[in-house]
Coordinates of C-alpha atoms (C1' of nucleotides) in Angstrom, one line a residue:
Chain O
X1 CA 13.9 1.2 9.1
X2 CA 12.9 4.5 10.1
X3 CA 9.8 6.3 11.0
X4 CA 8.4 7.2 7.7
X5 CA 6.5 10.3 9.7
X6 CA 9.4 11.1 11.2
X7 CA 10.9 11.9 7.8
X8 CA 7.9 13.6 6.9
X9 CA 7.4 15.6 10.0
X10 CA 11.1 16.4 10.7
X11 CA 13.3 15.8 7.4
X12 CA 15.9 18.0 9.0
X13 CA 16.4 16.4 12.0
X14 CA 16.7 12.7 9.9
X15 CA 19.0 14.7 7.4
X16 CA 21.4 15.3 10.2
X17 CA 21.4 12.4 12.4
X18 CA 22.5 10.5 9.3
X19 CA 25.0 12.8 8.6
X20 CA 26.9 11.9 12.0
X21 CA 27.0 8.8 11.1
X22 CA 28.5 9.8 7.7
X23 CA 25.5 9.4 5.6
X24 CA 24.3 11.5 3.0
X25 CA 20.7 11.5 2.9
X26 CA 19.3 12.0 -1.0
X27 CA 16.7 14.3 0.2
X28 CA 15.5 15.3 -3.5
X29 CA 14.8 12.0 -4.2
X30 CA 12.9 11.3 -1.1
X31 CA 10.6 14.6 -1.7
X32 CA 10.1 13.6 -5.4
X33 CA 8.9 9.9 -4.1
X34 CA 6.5 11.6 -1.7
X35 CA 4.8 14.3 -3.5
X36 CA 4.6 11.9 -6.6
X37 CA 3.2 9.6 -3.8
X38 CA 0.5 12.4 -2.5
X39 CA -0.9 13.2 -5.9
X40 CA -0.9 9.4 -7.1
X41 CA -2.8 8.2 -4.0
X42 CA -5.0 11.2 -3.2
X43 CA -6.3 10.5 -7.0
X44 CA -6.6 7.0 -6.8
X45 CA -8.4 7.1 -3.5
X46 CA -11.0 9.4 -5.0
X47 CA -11.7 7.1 -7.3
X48 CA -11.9 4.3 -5.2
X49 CA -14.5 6.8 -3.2
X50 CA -16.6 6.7 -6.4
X51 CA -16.5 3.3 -7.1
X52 CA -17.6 2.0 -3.8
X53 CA -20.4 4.7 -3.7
X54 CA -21.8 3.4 -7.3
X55 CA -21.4 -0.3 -6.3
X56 CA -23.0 0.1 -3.0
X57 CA -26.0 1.9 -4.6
X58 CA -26.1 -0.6 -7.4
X59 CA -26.5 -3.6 -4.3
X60 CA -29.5 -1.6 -3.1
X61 CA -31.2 -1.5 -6.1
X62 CA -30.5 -4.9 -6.9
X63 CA -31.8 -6.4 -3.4
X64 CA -35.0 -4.4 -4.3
X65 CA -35.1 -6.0 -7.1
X66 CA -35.5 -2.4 -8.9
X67 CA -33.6 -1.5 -12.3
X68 CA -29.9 -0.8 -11.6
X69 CA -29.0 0.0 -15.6
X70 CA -28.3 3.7 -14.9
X71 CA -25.8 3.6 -12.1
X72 CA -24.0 0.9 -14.0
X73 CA -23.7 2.9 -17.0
X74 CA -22.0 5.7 -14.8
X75 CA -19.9 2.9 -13.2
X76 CA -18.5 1.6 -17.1
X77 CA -14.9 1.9 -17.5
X78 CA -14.5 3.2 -13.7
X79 CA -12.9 0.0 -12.9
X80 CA -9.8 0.2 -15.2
X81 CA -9.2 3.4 -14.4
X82 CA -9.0 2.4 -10.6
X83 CA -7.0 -0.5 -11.4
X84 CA -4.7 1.4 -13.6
X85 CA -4.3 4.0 -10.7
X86 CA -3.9 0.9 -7.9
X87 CA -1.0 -0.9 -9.8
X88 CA 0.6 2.6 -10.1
X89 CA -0.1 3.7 -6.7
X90 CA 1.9 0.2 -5.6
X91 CA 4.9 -0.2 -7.8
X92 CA 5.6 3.6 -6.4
X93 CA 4.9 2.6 -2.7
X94 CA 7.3 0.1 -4.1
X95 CA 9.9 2.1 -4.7
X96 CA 9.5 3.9 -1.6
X97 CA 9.6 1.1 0.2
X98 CA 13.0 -0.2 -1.2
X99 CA 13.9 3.3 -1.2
X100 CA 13.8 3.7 3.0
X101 CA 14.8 -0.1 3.4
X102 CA 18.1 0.7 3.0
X103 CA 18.3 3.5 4.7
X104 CA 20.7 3.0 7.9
X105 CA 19.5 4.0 12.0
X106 CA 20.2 7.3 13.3
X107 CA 22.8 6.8 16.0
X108 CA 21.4 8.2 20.1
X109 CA 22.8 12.0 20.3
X110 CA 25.2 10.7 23.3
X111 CA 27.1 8.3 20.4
X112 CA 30.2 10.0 19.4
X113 CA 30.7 11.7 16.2
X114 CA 33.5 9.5 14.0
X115 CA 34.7 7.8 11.1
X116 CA 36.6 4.7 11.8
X117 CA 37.2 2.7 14.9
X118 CA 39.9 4.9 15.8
X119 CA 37.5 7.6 16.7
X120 CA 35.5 4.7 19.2
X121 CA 35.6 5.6 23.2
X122 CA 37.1 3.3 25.6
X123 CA 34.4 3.8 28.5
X124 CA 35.7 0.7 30.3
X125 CA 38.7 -1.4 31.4
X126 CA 38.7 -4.5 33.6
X127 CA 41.7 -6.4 34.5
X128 CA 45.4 -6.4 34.0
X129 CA 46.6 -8.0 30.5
X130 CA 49.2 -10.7 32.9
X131 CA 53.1 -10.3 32.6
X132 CA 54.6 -13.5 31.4
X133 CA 58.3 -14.5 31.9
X134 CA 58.3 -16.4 28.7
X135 CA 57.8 -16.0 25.0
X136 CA 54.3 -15.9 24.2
X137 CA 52.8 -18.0 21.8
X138 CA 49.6 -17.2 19.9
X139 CA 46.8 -19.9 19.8
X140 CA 47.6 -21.7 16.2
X141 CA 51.0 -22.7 17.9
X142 CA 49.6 -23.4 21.3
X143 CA 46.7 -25.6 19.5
X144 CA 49.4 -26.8 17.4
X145 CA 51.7 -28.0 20.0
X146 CA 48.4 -29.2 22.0
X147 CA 47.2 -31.5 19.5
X148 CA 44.3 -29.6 19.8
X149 CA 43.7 -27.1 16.5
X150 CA 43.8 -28.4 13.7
X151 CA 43.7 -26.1 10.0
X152 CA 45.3 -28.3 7.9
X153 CA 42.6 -30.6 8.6
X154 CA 39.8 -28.4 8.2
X155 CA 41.2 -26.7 5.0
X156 CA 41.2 -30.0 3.3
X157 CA 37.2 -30.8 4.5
X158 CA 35.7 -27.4 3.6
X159 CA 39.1 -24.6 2.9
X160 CA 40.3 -21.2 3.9
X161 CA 38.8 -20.3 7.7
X162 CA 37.2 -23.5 8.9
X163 CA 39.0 -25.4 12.0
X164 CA 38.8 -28.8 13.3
X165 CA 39.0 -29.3 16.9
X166 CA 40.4 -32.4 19.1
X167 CA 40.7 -33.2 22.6
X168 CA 40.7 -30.7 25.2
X169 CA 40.6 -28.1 23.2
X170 CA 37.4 -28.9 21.6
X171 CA 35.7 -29.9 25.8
X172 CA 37.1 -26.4 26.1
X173 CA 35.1 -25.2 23.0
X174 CA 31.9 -26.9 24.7
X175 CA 32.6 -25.9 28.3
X176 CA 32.6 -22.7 27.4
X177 CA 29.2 -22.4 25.8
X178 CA 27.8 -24.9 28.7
X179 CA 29.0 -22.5 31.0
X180 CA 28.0 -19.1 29.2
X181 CA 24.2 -20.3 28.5
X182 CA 24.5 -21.4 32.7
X183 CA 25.1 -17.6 33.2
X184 CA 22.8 -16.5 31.2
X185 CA 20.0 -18.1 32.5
X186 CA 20.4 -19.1 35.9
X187 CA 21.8 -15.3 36.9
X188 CA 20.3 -13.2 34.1
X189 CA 17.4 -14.1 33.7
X190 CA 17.2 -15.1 30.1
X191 CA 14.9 -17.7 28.7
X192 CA 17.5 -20.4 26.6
X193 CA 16.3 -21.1 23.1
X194 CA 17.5 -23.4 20.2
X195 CA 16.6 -22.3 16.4
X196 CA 16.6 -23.1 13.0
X197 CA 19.7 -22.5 11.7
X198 CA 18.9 -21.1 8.0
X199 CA 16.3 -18.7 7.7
X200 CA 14.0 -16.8 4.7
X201 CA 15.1 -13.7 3.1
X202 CA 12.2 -11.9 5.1
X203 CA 13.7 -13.0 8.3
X204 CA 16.9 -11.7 6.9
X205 CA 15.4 -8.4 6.1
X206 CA 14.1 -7.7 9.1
X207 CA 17.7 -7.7 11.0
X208 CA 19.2 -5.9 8.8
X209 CA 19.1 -4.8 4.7
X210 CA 19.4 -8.1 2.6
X211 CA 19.5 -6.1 -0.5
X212 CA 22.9 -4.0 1.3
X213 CA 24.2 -7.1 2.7
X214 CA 23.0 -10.3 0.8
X215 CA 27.1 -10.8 0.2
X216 CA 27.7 -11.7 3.2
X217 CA 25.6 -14.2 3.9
X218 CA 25.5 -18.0 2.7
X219 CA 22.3 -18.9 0.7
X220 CA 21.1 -22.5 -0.3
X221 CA 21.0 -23.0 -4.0
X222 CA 17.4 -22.6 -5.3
X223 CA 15.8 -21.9 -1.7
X224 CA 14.8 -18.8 -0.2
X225 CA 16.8 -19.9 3.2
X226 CA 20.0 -18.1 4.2
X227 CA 22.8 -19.5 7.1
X228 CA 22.1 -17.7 9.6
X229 CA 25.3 -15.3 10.4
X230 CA 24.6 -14.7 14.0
X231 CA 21.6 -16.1 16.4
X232 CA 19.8 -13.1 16.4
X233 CA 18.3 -13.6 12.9
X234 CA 16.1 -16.0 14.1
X235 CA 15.4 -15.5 17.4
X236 CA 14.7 -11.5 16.9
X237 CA 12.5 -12.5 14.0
X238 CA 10.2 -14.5 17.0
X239 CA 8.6 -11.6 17.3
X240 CA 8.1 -10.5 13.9
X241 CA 4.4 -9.7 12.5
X242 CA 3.3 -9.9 16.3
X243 CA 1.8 -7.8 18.8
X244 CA 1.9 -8.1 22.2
X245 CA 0.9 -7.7 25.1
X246 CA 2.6 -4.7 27.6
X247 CA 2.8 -7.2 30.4
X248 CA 4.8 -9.4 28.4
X249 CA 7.5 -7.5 28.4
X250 CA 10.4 -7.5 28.5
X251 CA 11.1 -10.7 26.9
X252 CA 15.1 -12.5 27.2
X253 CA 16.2 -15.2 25.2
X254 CA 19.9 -16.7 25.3
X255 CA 20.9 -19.1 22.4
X256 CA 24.1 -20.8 21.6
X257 CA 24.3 -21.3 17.8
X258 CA 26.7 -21.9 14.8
X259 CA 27.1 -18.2 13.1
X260 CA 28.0 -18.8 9.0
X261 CA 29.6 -15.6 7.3
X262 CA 30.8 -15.2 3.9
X263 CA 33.4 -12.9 4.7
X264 CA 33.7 -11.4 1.4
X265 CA 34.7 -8.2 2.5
X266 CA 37.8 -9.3 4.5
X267 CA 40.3 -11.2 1.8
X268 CA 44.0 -10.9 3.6
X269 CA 42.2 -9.9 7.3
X270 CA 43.0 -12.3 10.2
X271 CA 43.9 -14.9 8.1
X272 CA 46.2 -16.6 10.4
X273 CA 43.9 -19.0 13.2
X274 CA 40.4 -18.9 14.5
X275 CA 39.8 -15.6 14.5
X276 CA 37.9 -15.0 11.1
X277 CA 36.4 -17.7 10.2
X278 CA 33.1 -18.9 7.9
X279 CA 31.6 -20.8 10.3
X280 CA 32.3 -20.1 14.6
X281 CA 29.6 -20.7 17.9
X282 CA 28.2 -17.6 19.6
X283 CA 26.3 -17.5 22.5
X284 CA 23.8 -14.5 22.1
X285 CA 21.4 -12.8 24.7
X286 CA 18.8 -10.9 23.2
X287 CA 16.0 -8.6 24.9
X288 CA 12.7 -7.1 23.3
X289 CA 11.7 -4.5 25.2
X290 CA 9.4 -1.3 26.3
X291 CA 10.7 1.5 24.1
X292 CA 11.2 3.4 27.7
X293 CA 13.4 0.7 28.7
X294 CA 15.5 0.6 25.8
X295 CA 18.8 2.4 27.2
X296 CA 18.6 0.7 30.5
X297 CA 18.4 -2.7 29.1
X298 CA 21.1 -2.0 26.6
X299 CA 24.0 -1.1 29.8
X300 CA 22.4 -4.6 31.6
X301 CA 22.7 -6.5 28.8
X302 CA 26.4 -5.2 28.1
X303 CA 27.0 -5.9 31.8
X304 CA 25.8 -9.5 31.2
X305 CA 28.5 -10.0 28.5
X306 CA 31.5 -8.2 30.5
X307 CA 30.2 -10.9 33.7
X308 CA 31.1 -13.8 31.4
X309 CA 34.5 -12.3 31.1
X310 CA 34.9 -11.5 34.4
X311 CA 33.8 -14.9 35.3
X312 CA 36.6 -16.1 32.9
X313 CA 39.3 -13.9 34.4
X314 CA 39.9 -12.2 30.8
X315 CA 41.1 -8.6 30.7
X316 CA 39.3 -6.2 28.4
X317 CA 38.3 -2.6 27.9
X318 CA 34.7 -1.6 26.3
X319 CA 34.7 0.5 23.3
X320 CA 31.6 2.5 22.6
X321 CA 31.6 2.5 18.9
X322 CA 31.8 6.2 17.0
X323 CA 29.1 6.7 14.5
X324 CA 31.2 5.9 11.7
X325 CA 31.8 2.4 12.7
X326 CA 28.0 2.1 13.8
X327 CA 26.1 -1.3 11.9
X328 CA 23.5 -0.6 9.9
X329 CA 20.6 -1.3 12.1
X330 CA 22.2 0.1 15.8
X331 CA 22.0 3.2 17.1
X332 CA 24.6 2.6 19.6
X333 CA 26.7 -0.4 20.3
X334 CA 29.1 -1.4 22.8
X335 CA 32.1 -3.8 21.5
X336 CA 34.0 -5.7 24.5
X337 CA 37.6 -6.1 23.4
X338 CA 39.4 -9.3 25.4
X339 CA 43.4 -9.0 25.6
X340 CA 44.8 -11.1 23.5
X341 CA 48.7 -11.6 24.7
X342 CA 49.3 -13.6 21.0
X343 CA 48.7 -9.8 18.9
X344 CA 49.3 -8.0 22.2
X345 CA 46.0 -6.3 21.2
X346 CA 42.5 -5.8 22.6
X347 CA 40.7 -7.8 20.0
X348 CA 36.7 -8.1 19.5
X349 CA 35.0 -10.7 21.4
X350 CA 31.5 -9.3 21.7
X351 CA 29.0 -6.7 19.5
X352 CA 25.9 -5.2 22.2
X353 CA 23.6 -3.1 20.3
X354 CA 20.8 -1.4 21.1
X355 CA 18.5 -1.2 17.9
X356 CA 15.3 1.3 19.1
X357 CA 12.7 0.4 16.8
X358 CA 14.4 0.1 13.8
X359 CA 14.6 -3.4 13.6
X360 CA 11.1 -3.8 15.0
X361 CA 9.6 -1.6 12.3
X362 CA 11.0 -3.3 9.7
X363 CA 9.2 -6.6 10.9
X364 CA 6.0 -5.3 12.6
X365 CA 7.2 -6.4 16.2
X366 CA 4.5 -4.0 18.0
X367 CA 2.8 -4.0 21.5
X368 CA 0.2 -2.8 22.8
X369 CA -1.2 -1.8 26.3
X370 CA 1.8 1.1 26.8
X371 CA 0.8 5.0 27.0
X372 CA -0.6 5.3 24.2
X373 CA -3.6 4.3 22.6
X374 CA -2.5 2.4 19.7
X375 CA 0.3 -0.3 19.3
X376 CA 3.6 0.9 18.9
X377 CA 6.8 -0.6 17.6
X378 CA 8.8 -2.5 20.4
X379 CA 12.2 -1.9 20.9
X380 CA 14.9 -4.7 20.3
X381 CA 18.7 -5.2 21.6
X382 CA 21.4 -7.8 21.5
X383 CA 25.0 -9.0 21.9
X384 CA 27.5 -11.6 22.2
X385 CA 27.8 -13.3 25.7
X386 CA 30.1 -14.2 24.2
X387 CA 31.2 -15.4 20.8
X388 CA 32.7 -18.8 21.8
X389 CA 35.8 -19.4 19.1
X390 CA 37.2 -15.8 20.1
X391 CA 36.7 -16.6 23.5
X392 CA 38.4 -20.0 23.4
X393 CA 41.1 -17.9 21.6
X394 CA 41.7 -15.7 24.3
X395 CA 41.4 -18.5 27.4
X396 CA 44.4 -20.1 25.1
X397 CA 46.5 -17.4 25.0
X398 CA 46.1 -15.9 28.0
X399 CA 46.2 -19.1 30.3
X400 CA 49.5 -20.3 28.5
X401 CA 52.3 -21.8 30.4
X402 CA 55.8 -21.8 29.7
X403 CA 55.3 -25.7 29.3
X404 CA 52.9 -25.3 26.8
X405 CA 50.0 -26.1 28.6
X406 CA 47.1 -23.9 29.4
X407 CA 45.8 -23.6 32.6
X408 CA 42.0 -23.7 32.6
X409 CA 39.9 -20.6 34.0
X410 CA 38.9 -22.0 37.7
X411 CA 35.3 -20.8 36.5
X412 CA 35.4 -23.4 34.0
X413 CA 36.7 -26.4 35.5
X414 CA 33.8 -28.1 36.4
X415 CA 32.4 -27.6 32.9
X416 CA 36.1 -29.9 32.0
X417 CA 35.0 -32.4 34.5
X418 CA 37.1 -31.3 36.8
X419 CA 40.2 -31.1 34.5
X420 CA 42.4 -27.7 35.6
X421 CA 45.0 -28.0 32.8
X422 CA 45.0 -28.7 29.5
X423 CA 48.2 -30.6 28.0
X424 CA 49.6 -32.6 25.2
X425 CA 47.7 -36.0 25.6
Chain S
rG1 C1' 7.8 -38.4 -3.5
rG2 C1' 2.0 -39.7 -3.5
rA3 C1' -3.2 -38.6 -1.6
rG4 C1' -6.5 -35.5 1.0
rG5 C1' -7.8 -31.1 4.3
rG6 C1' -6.8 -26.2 5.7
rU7 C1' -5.1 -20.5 5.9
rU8 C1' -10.7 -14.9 8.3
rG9 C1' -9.5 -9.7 13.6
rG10 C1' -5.0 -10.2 19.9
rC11 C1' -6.9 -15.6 20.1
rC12 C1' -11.0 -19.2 18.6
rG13 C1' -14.6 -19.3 15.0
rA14 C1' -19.2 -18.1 11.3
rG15 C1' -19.7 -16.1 6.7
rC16 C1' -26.2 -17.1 -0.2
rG17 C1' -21.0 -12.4 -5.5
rG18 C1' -24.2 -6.8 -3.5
rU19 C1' -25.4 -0.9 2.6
rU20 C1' -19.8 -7.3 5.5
rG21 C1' -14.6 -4.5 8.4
rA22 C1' -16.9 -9.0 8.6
rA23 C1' -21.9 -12.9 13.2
rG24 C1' -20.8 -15.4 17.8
rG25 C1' -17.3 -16.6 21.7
rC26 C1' -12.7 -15.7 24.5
rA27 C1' -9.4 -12.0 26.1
rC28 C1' -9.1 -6.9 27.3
rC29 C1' -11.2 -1.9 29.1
rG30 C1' -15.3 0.9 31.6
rG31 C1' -19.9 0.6 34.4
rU32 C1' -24.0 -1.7 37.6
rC33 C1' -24.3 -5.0 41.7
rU34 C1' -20.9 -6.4 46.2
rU35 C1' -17.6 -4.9 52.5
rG36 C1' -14.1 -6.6 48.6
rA37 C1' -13.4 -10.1 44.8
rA38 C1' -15.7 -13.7 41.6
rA39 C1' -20.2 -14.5 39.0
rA40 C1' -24.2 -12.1 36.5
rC41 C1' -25.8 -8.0 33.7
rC42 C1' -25.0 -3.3 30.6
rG43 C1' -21.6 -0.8 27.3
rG44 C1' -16.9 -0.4 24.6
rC45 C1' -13.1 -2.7 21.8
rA46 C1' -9.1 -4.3 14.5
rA47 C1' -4.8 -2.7 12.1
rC48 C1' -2.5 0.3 8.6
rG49 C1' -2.4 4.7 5.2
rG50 C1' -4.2 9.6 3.7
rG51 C1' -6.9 14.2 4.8
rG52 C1' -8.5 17.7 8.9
rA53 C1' -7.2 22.4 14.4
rG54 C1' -11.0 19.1 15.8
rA55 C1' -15.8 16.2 16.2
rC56 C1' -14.8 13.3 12.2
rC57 C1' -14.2 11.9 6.8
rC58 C1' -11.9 8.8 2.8
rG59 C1' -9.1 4.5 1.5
rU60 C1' -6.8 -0.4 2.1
rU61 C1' -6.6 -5.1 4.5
rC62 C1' -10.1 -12.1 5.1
rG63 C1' -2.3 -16.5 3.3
rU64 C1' 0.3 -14.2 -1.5
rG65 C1' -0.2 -12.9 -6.6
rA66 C1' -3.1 -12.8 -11.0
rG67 C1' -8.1 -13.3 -13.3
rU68 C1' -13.7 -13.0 -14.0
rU69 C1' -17.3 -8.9 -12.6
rC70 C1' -20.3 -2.7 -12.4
rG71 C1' -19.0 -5.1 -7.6
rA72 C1' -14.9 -10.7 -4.6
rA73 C1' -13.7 -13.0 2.2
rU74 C1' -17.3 -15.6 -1.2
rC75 C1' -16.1 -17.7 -8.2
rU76 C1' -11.4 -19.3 -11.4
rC77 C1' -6.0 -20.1 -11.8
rA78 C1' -1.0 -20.1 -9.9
rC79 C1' 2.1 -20.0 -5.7
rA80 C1' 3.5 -20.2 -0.4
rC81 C1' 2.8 -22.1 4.2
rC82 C1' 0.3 -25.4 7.9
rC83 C1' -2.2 -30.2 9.2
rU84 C1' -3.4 -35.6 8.4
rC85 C1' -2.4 -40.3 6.0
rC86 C1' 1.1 -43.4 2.9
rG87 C1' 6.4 -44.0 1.4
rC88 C1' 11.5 -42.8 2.8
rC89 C1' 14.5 -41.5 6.8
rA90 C1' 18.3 -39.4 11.9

RNA sequence: GGAGGGUUGGCCGAGCGGUUGAAGGCACCGGUCUUGAAAACCGGCAACGGGGAGACCCGUUCGUGAGUUCGAAUCUCACACCCUCCGCCA
């Protein structure tokens, strides 16, 4: 969330970096919380004051083993009147509370003002979508024809967006996190981690807003535990309710998971294939780092991501999302687009965000040991590298022969025991 | 599922209902000593909120929530989580 003496100090400067981002900030109700806050807590503390100063008398008295009657008489009836004043005091922090929680980041001043992804900045373009002398197919009928994908299948075990894989397809599926988490921690330097799968609603709320977003997530009936939709609700949450240490920073953790989504907000979108589904692999790199650091760290870690589609031989182009199309909890995020020749579009394949502290302030991820005195909230970041359906997509597509067979990325051969194309069995 | 034990500061760990934000240790920071380092010794060192120009002042926090009390880390109840043993089980 954001800096609660930010909006104090600065309301102005909050009002209007929310505003880029298309967000009306209810300033009257925030003002009416705070002052109502400022009376209630200035009064309750004074009383508090009083309390403890008659208590603490009555303790001497008592250890001298002298009359304490008189100060207790002054003390009668103080304590409701403190307690009243308490439970008020906390059911209007309360509201507060739930008040900022769902108030989105402000995006970094060089984010472009926008309102949908049309108004996002291509600030990147790498490799040359290939020219084929053949009719393209997209990946349901090249999975089709392959043997290899399989909806009809999965639609009877669990419905709409699920698939079952078979044969190369799905060593394809597994060589392609294999060779991602390689990457990632044998050149990048990130520390591989595996993780629970589901995770509390506090987890959840420290990501992002559960009370904005609990639709979109898959919840076990009667439990406090949500499917995670994407690795980073665990591993960011590592670090929640912790302080550390200056020196340990920056800390780099990769980790191939199974990402759940609900979907609820896309009936009709991407129906067709693997694109959209409820339940796809992503291999995610995430870094918690020095607040200084935070920029720098955010262009490597997009870097990282692009290298595994470099690796792969995949053309895409880098969007830097507008504010309008910022998530809740980013304050700028890069999206890598891969070329897929099936929509003859540049198509989503990886999210790198760059959340400041707004993630860390909502779970208490501080360090300490920096400039100044007193901890301060790290600064987290993540993204996709890469999500491992979409990229299976585009290796389908784009490696297509006129034969029907794919050809398999030379990066990624020794990951299919040394099997360079993939064909009908 | 059954039976016990536990949850205190960055970490470990003590704590008769009363000047306890909390002994002691570790870690960390500064100093003495040393050619330098280590050791030893001396000193410092919780977080969060509010107020103040500032030195400071006030408040909150001992798993969470209720309760008893003038007063709760300490007593009572409920809940959560962790550990051990038994049962079941990949």
């Amino acid at each position: 969330m954001l800096d609660i003496q930010l909006l104090r100090k600065d309301l102005p400067a909050v009002v209007a970096g929310l505003a880029r981002r298309g967000v009306t900030f209810d300033e009257a109700a925030f003002r009416a919380l705070e002052d109502e806050r400022k009376v209630l807590q200035t009064r309750t503390e004074e009383l508090q004051a009083k309390r403890n100063a008659l208590n603490k008398q009555v303790g001497m008295l008592k250890s001298k083993g002298e009359d304490a009657s008189e100060v207790l008489a002054q003390a009668g009836g103080l304590g409701d009147e403190v307690k009243a004043n308490e439970a008020a005091l906390a059911a209007l922090q309360e509201r507060l509370n739930a008040f900022l929680r769902v108030i989105p980041n402000i995006p970094r001043p060089e984010v472009a003002a926008g309102a949908s992804s049309d108004d996002n900045v291509e600030v990147r373009r790498w490799g040359e979508p290939r020219a084929f002398d053949f009719p393209v197919k997209d990946h349901v009928d090249l999975g089709a024809a392959l043997g290899g994908l399989d909806f009809d299948t999965a639609a009877k075990l669990s419905g709409a967006r699920f698939s079952v894989l078979r044969g190369g397809v799905a060593r394809l599926h597994r060589a392609l996190a294999q060779f991602m988490l390689d990457v990632h921690t044998r050149e990048h330097g990130y520390t591989e981690v595996y993780v629970p799968y589901m995770v509390t609603g506090e987890c959840a709320d420290g990501v992002s807003s559960l009370a904005k977003f609990r639709d979109d997530l898959f919840k076990l009936e009667g439990r406090d535990l949500y499917l995670i939709p994407t690795a980073e609700y665990p591993v960011t949450n590592f670090v929640r309710d912790t302080l550390l240490e200056a020196k340990d920073l920056p800390l780099k953790f990769v980790c191939h998971s199974p990402c759940f989504r609900s979907e609820a907000g896309s009936y009709g979108k991407d129906t067709r294939g693997m694109i959209r589904q409820h339940q796809f692999d992503k291999v995610e790199i995430l870094q918690v780092v020095h607040p200084e650091k935070s920029a720098e760290a955010h262009e490597a870690l997009t870097g990282h991501a692009q290298a595994i589609l470099e690796r792969l031989g995949l053309p895409y182009r880098t969007m830097m999302l507008c504010t309008g199309d910022l998530g809740f909890s980013s304050a700028k995020t890069y999206d890598l687009e891969v070329w897929l020749p099936g929509q003859q579009a540049y198509r989503e394949i990886s999210s790198c965000s760059n959340f400041e502290a707004f993630q860390a302030r909502r779970m208490q991820a501080r360090f300490k040991g920096g400039d100044k005195g007193r901890p301060e909230p790290v600064h987290t970041l993540n993204g996709s590298g890469l999500a491992v359906g979409r990229t299976l997509v585009a290796v389908l597509e784009n490696g297509q022969q006129a034969d029907g067979s794919v050809t398999v990325p030379p990066a990624l051969v020794p990951y299919m025991g040394g099997v360079e194309r993939i064909a009908r069995a």
